[in-house]
CSV table of C-alpha atoms in Angstrom, one decimal:
chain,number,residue,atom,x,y,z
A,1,UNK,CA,0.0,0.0,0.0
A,2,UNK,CA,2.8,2.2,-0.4
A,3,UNK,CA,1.8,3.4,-3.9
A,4,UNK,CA,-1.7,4.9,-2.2
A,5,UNK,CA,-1.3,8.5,-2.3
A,6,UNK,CA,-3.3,10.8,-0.1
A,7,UNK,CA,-5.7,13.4,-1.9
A,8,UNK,CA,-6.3,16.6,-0.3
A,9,UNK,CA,-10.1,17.0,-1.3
A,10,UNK,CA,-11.4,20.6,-0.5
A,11,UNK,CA,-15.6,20.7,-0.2
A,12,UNK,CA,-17.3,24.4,-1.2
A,13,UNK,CA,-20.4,24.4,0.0
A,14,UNK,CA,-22.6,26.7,-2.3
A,15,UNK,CA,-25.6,26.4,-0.3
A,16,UNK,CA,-27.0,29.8,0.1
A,17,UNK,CA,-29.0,29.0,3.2
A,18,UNK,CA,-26.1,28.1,5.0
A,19,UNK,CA,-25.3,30.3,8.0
A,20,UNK,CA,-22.5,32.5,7.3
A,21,UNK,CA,-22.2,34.9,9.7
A,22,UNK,CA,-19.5,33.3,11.4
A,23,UNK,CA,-17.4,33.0,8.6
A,24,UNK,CA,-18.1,36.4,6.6
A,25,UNK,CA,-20.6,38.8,8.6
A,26,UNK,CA,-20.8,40.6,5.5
A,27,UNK,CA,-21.6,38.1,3.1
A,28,UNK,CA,-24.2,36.8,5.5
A,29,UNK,CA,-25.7,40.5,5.3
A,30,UNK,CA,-25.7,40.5,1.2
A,31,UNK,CA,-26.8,37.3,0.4
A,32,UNK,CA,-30.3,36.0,0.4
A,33,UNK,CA,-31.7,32.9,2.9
A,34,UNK,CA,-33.3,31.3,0.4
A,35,UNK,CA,-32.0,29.7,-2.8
A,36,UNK,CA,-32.9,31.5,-5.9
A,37,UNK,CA,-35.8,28.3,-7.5
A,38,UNK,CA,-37.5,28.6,-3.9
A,39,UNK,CA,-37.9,32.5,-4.7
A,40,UNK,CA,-39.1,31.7,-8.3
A,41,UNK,CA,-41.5,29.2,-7.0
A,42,UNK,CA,-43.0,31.6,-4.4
A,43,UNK,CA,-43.4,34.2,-6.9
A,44,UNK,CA,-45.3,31.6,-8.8
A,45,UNK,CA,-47.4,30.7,-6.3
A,46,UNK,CA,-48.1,34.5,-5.5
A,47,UNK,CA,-49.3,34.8,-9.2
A,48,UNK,CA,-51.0,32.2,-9.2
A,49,UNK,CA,-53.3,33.1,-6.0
A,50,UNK,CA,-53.5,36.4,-7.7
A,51,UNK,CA,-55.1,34.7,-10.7
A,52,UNK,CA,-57.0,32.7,-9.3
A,53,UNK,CA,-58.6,35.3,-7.1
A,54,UNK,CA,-59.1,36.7,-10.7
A,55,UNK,CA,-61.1,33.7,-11.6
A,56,UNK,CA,-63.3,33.4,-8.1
A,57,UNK,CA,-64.3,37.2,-8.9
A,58,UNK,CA,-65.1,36.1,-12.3
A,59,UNK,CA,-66.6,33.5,-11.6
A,60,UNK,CA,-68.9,35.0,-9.0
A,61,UNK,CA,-70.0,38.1,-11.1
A,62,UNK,CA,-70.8,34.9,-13.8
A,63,UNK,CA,-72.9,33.3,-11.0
A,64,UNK,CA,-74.8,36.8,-10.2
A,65,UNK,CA,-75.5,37.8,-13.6
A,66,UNK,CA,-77.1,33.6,-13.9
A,67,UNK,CA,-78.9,34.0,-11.0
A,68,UNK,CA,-80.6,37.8,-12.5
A,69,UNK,CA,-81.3,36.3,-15.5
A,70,UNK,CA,-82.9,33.2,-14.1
A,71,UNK,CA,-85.1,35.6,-11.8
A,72,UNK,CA,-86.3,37.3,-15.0
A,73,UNK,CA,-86.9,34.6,-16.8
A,74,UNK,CA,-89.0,32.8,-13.9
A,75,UNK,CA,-90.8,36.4,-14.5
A,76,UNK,CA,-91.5,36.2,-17.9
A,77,UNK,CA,-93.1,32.4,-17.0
A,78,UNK,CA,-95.0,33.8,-14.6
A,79,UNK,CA,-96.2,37.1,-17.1
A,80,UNK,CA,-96.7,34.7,-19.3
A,81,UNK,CA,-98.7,32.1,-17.7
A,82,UNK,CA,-101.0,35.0,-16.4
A,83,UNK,CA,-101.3,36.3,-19.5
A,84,UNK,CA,-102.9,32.7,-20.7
A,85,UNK,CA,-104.9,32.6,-17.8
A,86,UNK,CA,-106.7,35.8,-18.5
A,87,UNK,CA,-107.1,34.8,-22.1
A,88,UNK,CA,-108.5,31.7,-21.0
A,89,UNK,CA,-111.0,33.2,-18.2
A,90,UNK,CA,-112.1,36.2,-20.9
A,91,UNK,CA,-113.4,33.2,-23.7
A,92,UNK,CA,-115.1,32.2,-20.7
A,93,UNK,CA,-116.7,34.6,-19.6
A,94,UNK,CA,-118.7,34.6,-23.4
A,95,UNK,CA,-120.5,31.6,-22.0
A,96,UNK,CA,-121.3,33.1,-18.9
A,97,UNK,CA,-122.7,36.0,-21.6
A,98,UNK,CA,-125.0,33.6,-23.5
A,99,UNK,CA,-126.2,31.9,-20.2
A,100,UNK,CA,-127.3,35.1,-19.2
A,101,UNK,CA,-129.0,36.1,-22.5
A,102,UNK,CA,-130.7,32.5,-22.5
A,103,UNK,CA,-132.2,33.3,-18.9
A,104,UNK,CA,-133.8,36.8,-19.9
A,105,UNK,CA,-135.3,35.4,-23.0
A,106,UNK,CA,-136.6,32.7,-21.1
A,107,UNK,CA,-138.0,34.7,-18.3
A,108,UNK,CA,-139.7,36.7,-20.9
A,109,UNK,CA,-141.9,34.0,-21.9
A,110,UNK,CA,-142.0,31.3,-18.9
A,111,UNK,CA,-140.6,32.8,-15.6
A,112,UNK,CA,-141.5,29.5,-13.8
A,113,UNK,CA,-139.9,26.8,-16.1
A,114,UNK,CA,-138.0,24.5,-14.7
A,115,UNK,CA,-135.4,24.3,-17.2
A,116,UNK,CA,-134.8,28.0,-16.8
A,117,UNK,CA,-134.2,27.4,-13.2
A,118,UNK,CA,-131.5,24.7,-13.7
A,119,UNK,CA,-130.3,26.8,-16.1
A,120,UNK,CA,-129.5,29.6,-13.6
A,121,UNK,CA,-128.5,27.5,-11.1
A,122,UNK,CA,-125.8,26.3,-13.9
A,123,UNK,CA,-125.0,30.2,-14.5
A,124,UNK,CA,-124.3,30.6,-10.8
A,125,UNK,CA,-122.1,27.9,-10.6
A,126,UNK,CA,-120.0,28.5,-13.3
A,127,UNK,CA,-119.8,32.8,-11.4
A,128,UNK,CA,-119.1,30.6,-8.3
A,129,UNK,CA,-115.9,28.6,-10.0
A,130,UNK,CA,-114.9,31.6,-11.5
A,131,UNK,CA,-114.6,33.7,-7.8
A,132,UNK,CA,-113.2,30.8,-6.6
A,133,UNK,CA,-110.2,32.0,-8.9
A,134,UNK,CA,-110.4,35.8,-8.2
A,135,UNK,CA,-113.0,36.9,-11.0
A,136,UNK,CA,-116.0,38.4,-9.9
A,137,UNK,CA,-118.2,40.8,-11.7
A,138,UNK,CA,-117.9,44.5,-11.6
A,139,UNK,CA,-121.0,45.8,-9.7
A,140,UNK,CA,-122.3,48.9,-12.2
A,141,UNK,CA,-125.7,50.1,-12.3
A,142,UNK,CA,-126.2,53.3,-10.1
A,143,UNK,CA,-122.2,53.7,-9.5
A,144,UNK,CA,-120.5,56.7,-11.1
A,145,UNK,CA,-119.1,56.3,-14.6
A,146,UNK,CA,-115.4,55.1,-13.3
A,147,UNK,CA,-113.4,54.5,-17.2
A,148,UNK,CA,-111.1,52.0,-15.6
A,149,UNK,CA,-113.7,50.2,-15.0
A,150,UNK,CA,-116.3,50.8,-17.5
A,151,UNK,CA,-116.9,51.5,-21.2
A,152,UNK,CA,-119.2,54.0,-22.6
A,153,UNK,CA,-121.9,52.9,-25.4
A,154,UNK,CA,-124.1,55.1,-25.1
A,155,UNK,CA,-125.5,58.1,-23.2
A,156,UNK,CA,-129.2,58.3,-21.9
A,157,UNK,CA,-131.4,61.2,-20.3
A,158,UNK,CA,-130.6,60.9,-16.2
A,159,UNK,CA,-134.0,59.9,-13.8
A,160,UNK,CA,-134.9,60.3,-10.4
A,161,UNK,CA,-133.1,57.2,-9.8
A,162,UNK,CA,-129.8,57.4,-11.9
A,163,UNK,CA,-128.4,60.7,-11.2
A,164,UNK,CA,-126.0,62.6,-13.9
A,165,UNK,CA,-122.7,60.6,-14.6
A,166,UNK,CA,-123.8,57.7,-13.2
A,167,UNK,CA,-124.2,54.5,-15.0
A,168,UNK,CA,-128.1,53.8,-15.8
A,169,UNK,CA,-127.8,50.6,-17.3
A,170,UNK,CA,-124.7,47.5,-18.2
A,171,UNK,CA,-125.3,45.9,-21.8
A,172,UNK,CA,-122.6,43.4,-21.0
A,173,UNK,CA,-121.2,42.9,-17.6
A,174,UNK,CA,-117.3,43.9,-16.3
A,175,UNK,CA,-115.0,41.8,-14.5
A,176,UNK,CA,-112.2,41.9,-12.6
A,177,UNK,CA,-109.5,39.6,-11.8
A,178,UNK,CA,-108.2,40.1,-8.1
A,179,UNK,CA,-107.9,44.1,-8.3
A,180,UNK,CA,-107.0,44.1,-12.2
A,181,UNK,CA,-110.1,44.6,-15.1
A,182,UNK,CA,-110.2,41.3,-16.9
A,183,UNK,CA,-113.0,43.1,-19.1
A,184,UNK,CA,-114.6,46.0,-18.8
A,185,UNK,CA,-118.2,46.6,-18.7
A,186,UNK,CA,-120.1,47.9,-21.6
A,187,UNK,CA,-122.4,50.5,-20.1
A,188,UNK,CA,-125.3,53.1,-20.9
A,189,UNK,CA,-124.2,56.4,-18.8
A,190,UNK,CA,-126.8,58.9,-17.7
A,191,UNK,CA,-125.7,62.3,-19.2
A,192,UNK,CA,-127.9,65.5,-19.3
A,193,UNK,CA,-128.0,67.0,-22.8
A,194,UNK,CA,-127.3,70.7,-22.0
């Protein structure tokens, strides 16, 4: 073993976390704790909270704006679907129209016929379903002339019962619907020709 020869090996450690204060205060003061690709990853990671903070804010304007537009389209449903209703309790209210034409004719000629009285009793069920939904007619005759409620046809010389601008008689009788005209009542309005 006398050929081995004995290598000096001198070790540099390049580790910049290392504590050097001890052997160079001032290089301890200049350099940095942290190795340079711990840095870069940390500023990484700061971006990439930053973006995605970004994204939540986005994301949560998206999630606002879906929840407006769902609320006004539940809206338009619900416009909608009342707007079908109404159609579909105005065509109605054309039988309830005819039922009452058949009962005058009928009392005209035969007050006490029995099929006239079922007949009536029919007409008031079918007013009775239709209050059971909110409609219910528009009481006219010896009320003042209101336009929201009815429609002029025709003007007539006031009495001693039907006083000026009041209505004196209803060719074809109003509704309402809740607090809303469904159809407006087609009236005769007492009107002194001056």
């Amino acid at each position: 073993m006398a050929d081995e020869v004995d290598i000096p090996v001198k070790v540099i450690d390049r580790r910049r976390w290392r504590d050097d204060g001890e052997a160079n205060p001032a290089a301890a003061q200049q350099a940095p704790l942290k190795p340079t690709y711990v840095e870069e990853l940390e500023q990484r990671v700061a971006q990439a909270e930053k973006q995605a903070q970004e994204y939540i804010g986005k994301y949560r304007l998206a999630a606002q704006e879906f929840e407006d537009a769902r609320a006004r389209m539940r809206k338009e449903v619900a416009k909608d679907a009342e707007r079908s209703r109404r159609e579909v309790f105005a065509s109605l209210l054309d039988v309830v129209d005819n039922l009452d034409r058949a009962i005058d004719a009928s009392r005209a000629s035969n007050p006490n016929d029995p099929l006239l009285q079922g007949v009536d009793l029919v007409r008031q069920q079918f007013l009775s379903k239709l209050e059971g939904f909110g409609v219910k007619r528009i009481a006219s005759e010896g009320q003042p002339f209101d336009p929201q409620l009815h429609e002029a046809v025709t003007t007539v010389p006031p009495t001693a019962t039907v006083a000026d601008g009041h209505v004196a008689g209803t060719i074809r009788e109003g509704y309402l619907i809740r607090d809303e005209v469904l159809r407006p009542a087609l009236v005769a309005v007492a009107k002194s020709h001056a």
